[in-house]
Short mmCIF file of C-alpha atoms in Angstrom, two decimals:
data_model
loop_
_atom_site.label_atom_id
_atom_site.label_comp_id
_atom_site.label_asym_id
_atom_site.label_seq_id
_atom_site.Cartn_x
_atom_site.Cartn_y
_atom_site.Cartn_z
CA MET E 1060 -6.62 -21.46 32.69
CA SER E 1061 -6.19 -23.11 36.05
CA GLN E 1062 -2.71 -24.55 35.56
CA PRO E 1063 0.25 -22.40 34.52
CA VAL E 1064 1.09 -22.35 30.83
CA ASN E 1065 4.66 -22.89 29.66
CA ILE E 1066 7.08 -20.73 27.73
CA ILE E 1067 10.23 -22.53 26.61
CA CYS E 1068 13.36 -21.64 24.67
CA ILE E 1069 16.53 -23.49 23.73
CA LYS E 1070 20.08 -22.10 23.71
CA TRP E 1071 23.05 -24.03 22.39
CA GLY E 1072 26.48 -23.12 21.08
CA GLN E 1073 27.80 -19.57 20.82
CA LYS E 1074 25.46 -17.89 18.31
CA TYR E 1075 23.40 -16.23 21.04
CA GLY E 1076 24.61 -15.30 24.50
CA SER E 1077 22.85 -15.63 27.82
CA ASP E 1078 21.76 -12.00 27.48
CA TYR E 1079 19.32 -13.11 24.77
CA VAL E 1080 17.71 -15.53 27.22
CA ASN E 1081 17.52 -12.91 29.97
CA ARG E 1082 15.97 -10.34 27.62
CA LEU E 1083 13.46 -12.87 26.33
CA ARG E 1084 12.41 -13.69 29.87
CA ALA E 1085 11.98 -9.98 30.68
CA MET E 1086 9.85 -9.41 27.57
CA VAL E 1087 7.63 -12.39 28.41
CA SER E 1088 7.24 -11.09 31.97
CA ARG E 1089 5.95 -7.77 30.65
CA HIS E 1090 3.71 -9.16 27.93
CA LEU E 1091 2.19 -12.35 29.37
CA SER E 1092 -0.33 -11.92 32.17
CA LEU E 1093 -1.20 -15.63 32.48
CA PRO E 1094 0.43 -17.67 35.26
CA HIS E 1095 3.33 -19.39 33.58
CA ARG E 1096 6.65 -21.17 33.82
CA PHE E 1097 9.61 -19.99 31.76
CA VAL E 1098 12.11 -22.77 30.99
CA CYS E 1099 15.37 -22.47 29.08
CA PHE E 1100 16.89 -25.74 27.87
CA THR E 1101 20.60 -25.26 27.29
CA ASP E 1102 24.04 -26.85 27.00
CA ASP E 1103 25.59 -23.93 28.91
CA PRO E 1104 23.72 -22.12 31.72
CA THR E 1105 26.50 -19.57 32.29
CA GLY E 1106 25.09 -16.05 32.64
CA ILE E 1107 21.41 -17.04 32.58
CA ASP E 1108 19.79 -15.13 35.45
CA GLU E 1109 17.56 -17.52 37.41
CA ASN E 1110 16.60 -14.59 39.64
CA LEU E 1111 14.44 -13.40 36.75
CA GLY E 1112 12.30 -16.51 37.09
CA ILE E 1113 14.08 -18.60 34.47
CA GLU E 1114 14.12 -22.35 35.08
CA VAL E 1115 17.36 -23.63 33.57
CA GLN E 1116 17.41 -27.26 32.43
CA ALA E 1117 19.64 -29.39 30.23
CA ILE E 1118 18.62 -29.95 26.62
CA PRO E 1119 16.49 -33.11 26.77
CA LYS E 1120 18.14 -36.42 25.96
CA ILE E 1121 15.95 -38.16 23.41
CA GLY E 1122 17.75 -41.48 22.88
CA PHE E 1123 19.17 -40.38 19.52
CA ALA E 1124 22.97 -40.37 19.68
CA ASP E 1125 23.39 -37.59 17.09
CA PHE E 1126 21.36 -35.24 19.26
CA ASP E 1127 22.36 -36.52 22.69
CA ASN E 1128 26.05 -36.13 21.76
CA PHE E 1129 25.51 -32.82 19.94
CA GLU E 1130 26.91 -34.04 16.62
CA PRO E 1131 27.77 -31.01 14.44
CA TRP E 1132 24.82 -31.39 12.04
CA SER E 1133 22.36 -31.44 14.94
CA LYS E 1134 23.42 -27.92 15.96
CA GLY E 1135 22.75 -26.38 12.55
CA HIS E 1136 19.52 -25.21 10.90
CA GLY E 1137 17.56 -25.34 14.17
CA TRP E 1138 17.56 -29.14 14.46
CA LEU E 1139 17.98 -29.26 18.26
CA LYS E 1140 14.56 -27.62 18.56
CA VAL E 1141 13.13 -31.06 17.79
CA THR E 1142 14.07 -32.02 21.37
CA SER E 1143 11.12 -29.88 22.50
CA PHE E 1144 8.93 -32.82 21.47
CA ALA E 1145 10.46 -35.17 24.04
CA ASP E 1146 7.90 -37.23 25.93
CA PRO E 1147 7.99 -36.43 28.73
CA LEU E 1148 9.38 -32.92 28.32
CA SER E 1149 10.97 -32.72 31.75
CA ASP E 1150 8.03 -32.23 34.15
CA LEU E 1151 6.11 -29.85 31.89
CA THR E 1152 2.46 -30.47 31.11
CA GLY E 1153 -0.17 -28.52 29.26
CA PRO E 1154 -0.07 -25.71 26.68
CA THR E 1155 3.50 -24.82 25.76
CA ILE E 1156 4.85 -22.09 23.53
CA PHE E 1157 8.35 -22.25 22.10
CA LEU E 1158 10.03 -18.91 21.40
CA ASP E 1159 13.24 -18.35 19.45
CA LEU E 1160 15.82 -16.23 21.21
CA ASP E 1161 16.15 -13.63 18.43
CA ILE E 1162 12.66 -12.16 18.62
CA VAL E 1163 11.28 -8.90 19.97
CA ILE E 1164 7.92 -8.97 21.76
CA VAL E 1165 6.05 -5.70 21.28
CA ASP E 1166 2.53 -6.43 22.59
CA SER E 1167 0.58 -8.84 24.79
CA ILE E 1168 1.05 -12.52 23.94
CA ASP E 1169 -1.86 -13.81 26.04
CA CYS E 1170 -3.77 -14.31 22.78
CA PHE E 1171 -1.32 -17.00 21.61
CA PHE E 1172 -2.90 -19.40 24.10
CA GLU E 1173 -6.45 -18.79 22.82
CA PRO E 1174 -6.82 -20.35 19.33
CA GLU E 1175 -7.54 -24.07 19.25
CA GLY E 1176 -5.29 -26.49 17.43
CA GLU E 1177 -2.76 -29.25 18.09
CA PHE E 1178 0.15 -27.27 16.67
CA ARG E 1179 0.12 -23.55 15.93
CA VAL E 1180 2.99 -21.91 14.06
CA ILE E 1181 3.86 -18.93 11.86
CA LYS E 1182 3.13 -19.39 8.16
CA GLU E 1183 6.54 -19.15 6.47
CA TRP E 1184 6.47 -15.95 4.45
CA ASP E 1185 8.80 -17.11 1.69
CA LYS E 1186 7.25 -20.51 0.92
CA SER E 1187 4.09 -21.31 -1.03
CA ASP E 1188 3.72 -24.79 0.48
CA ALA E 1189 2.62 -25.64 4.04
CA THR E 1190 5.99 -24.83 5.65
CA GLY E 1191 5.79 -22.95 8.93
CA ASN E 1192 8.36 -20.71 10.57
CA THR E 1193 9.12 -22.23 13.99
CA SER E 1194 10.25 -19.04 15.68
CA VAL E 1195 6.96 -19.19 17.61
CA TYR E 1196 4.95 -22.40 17.99
CA ARG E 1197 2.46 -23.85 20.45
CA PHE E 1198 1.78 -27.48 21.34
CA GLU E 1199 0.94 -29.65 24.33
CA ALA E 1200 4.03 -30.67 26.29
CA GLY E 1201 4.84 -34.29 25.47
CA ALA E 1202 3.04 -34.25 22.11
CA HIS E 1203 4.53 -35.05 18.70
CA SER E 1204 7.28 -37.37 19.95
CA ASP E 1205 6.64 -39.38 16.78
CA LEU E 1206 8.71 -36.75 14.99
CA ILE E 1207 11.71 -37.73 17.11
CA GLU E 1208 11.15 -41.40 16.28
CA LEU E 1209 10.92 -40.58 12.58
CA LEU E 1210 14.19 -38.66 12.69
CA LYS E 1211 15.89 -41.47 14.63
CA THR E 1212 14.85 -44.20 12.23
CA GLN E 1213 14.95 -42.35 8.91
CA LYS E 1214 17.62 -39.68 9.38
CA ASP E 1215 19.23 -40.06 5.95
CA LYS E 1216 15.88 -39.96 4.15
CA VAL E 1217 14.71 -36.96 6.17
CA LEU E 1218 17.89 -34.99 5.48
CA ARG E 1219 17.55 -35.66 1.76
CA GLU E 1220 13.99 -34.37 1.72
CA VAL E 1221 14.17 -31.20 3.85
CA ARG E 1222 16.65 -28.39 4.40
CA ASN E 1223 16.02 -27.65 8.05
CA GLU E 1224 14.10 -28.39 11.24
CA GLN E 1225 11.12 -26.20 10.47
CA GLU E 1226 10.46 -27.90 7.14
CA PHE E 1227 10.74 -31.30 8.83
CA VAL E 1228 8.40 -30.44 11.70
CA THR E 1229 5.73 -28.46 9.90
CA LEU E 1230 5.47 -30.50 6.70
CA ASN E 1231 5.09 -33.72 8.70
CA LEU E 1232 2.47 -32.22 10.98
CA HIS E 1233 0.67 -30.85 7.93
CA ARG E 1234 0.52 -34.37 6.49
CA GLN E 1235 -1.01 -35.52 9.78
CA GLY E 1236 -3.66 -32.79 9.67
CA LYS E 1237 -2.36 -31.22 12.87
CA LEU E 1238 -0.95 -27.94 11.54
CA ASP E 1239 -2.60 -24.53 12.02
CA TYR E 1240 -1.16 -21.04 11.65
CA TRP E 1241 -1.27 -17.96 13.84
CA PRO E 1242 -3.62 -15.23 12.64
CA LYS E 1243 -1.93 -13.17 9.96
CA GLY E 1244 -0.07 -10.19 11.34
CA TRP E 1245 0.56 -11.45 14.89
CA CYS E 1246 4.12 -12.50 14.03
CA VAL E 1247 5.94 -10.33 11.51
CA SER E 1248 9.33 -10.45 9.88
CA PHE E 1249 11.60 -7.49 10.61
CA LYS E 1250 13.03 -7.65 7.08
CA ARG E 1251 9.78 -8.36 5.24
CA HIS E 1252 7.25 -6.27 7.15
CA CYS E 1253 9.04 -3.64 9.26
CA MET E 1254 11.74 -2.37 6.91
CA PRO E 1255 10.97 0.31 4.31
CA LYS E 1256 11.19 -0.87 0.72
CA GLY E 1257 14.07 -0.18 -1.64
CA ILE E 1258 15.73 3.23 -1.52
CA MET E 1259 13.43 4.34 1.30
CA GLN E 1260 15.62 2.27 3.63
CA TRP E 1261 18.05 5.22 3.53
CA PHE E 1262 15.44 7.74 4.67
CA LYS E 1263 12.89 5.94 6.84
CA THR E 1264 13.26 3.92 10.04
CA ALA E 1265 11.75 0.47 10.38
CA SER E 1266 8.29 0.51 11.99
CA ILE E 1267 6.01 -1.93 13.81
CA PRO E 1268 3.05 -2.99 11.65
CA ASP E 1269 -0.40 -2.49 13.16
CA GLY E 1270 -1.50 -5.53 15.14
CA ALA E 1271 1.96 -7.08 15.44
CA LYS E 1272 2.71 -8.92 18.67
CA ILE E 1273 6.13 -10.44 17.94
CA VAL E 1274 8.82 -9.32 15.50
CA ILE E 1275 10.92 -12.14 14.07
CA PHE E 1276 14.58 -11.65 13.19
CA HIS E 1277 15.72 -14.34 10.76
CA GLY E 1278 19.17 -14.16 9.22
CA LYS E 1279 20.69 -10.68 9.39
CA PRO E 1280 20.25 -8.28 11.08
CA HIS E 1281 19.86 -9.51 14.66
CA PRO E 1282 18.09 -7.25 17.17
CA ASP E 1283 21.38 -5.87 18.51
CA ASP E 1284 22.44 -5.05 14.94
CA ALA E 1285 19.22 -3.23 14.08
CA ILE E 1286 19.36 -1.10 17.23
CA ILE E 1287 22.54 0.58 16.00
CA GLY E 1288 21.74 0.46 12.29
CA ARG E 1289 24.02 -2.42 11.29
CA SER E 1290 22.39 -4.43 8.52
CA GLY E 1291 24.81 -7.34 8.16
CA LYS E 1292 24.32 -7.29 4.38
CA TRP E 1293 25.90 -4.97 1.80
CA TYR E 1294 22.64 -4.62 -0.13
CA ARG E 1295 20.44 -3.69 2.86
CA HIS E 1296 20.53 -0.37 4.71
CA VAL E 1297 19.10 -0.18 8.22
CA LYS E 1298 18.73 3.10 10.06
CA PRO E 1299 19.04 2.76 13.87
CA VAL E 1300 15.74 1.47 15.30
CA PRO E 1301 14.85 3.03 18.69
CA TRP E 1302 11.74 0.88 19.27
CA ILE E 1303 13.87 -2.25 19.35
CA ALA E 1304 15.97 -0.82 22.18
CA GLU E 1305 12.74 0.15 23.99
CA ASN E 1306 11.29 -3.36 23.76
CA TRP E 1307 14.30 -5.70 23.65
CA LYS E 1308 15.29 -5.46 27.29
#
């Protein structure tokens, strides 16, 4: 690729601190050999280390008052990620990968720029329909702004039909014939694929499945929880996971 590719993330509110952004940038630096820009869109740049090569920009204004004014509903269930489809998306052009903050990269991610497709995403593990998990998705910067227009003009209808941002984005792109998934096994769920099953959680440590590139942490535990063996749920036991500490830095 002649022009740099883009890695973007979004941080808002207090759920994740700036340390998550800094760690994500460090992981990308180790695991992406392609020339690239790393941009964090945020409502609070405090603590984000631009010396690491992070470009800090404000969350894009999209002409939708609920989002531009950060109405409470827009900050839940991932909805502000829809601003990544602004056209233009700042001055970004070309292939762009969005990464959630609560992931752990464990192998090269160069391959995520190789498969063709207008929108690549994780196949949601817990759904039998076309829903994708938007912890990791790729698109062309400036594409899919029609999703923003749809949300602007049909907010009430949209919110009746879907539970969250990833259902809204991926089901609409599926209807348009623009949705493709990452090869199975590239992106894995910590809870579904790394954790031992049942009672073995008390005796065995979580492991990285063969071929995994990115480990997704959805719900509890977060990466910092799993490092020390804190599950966040009474019914789940997590032994401390050294490989997270080795990679999440």
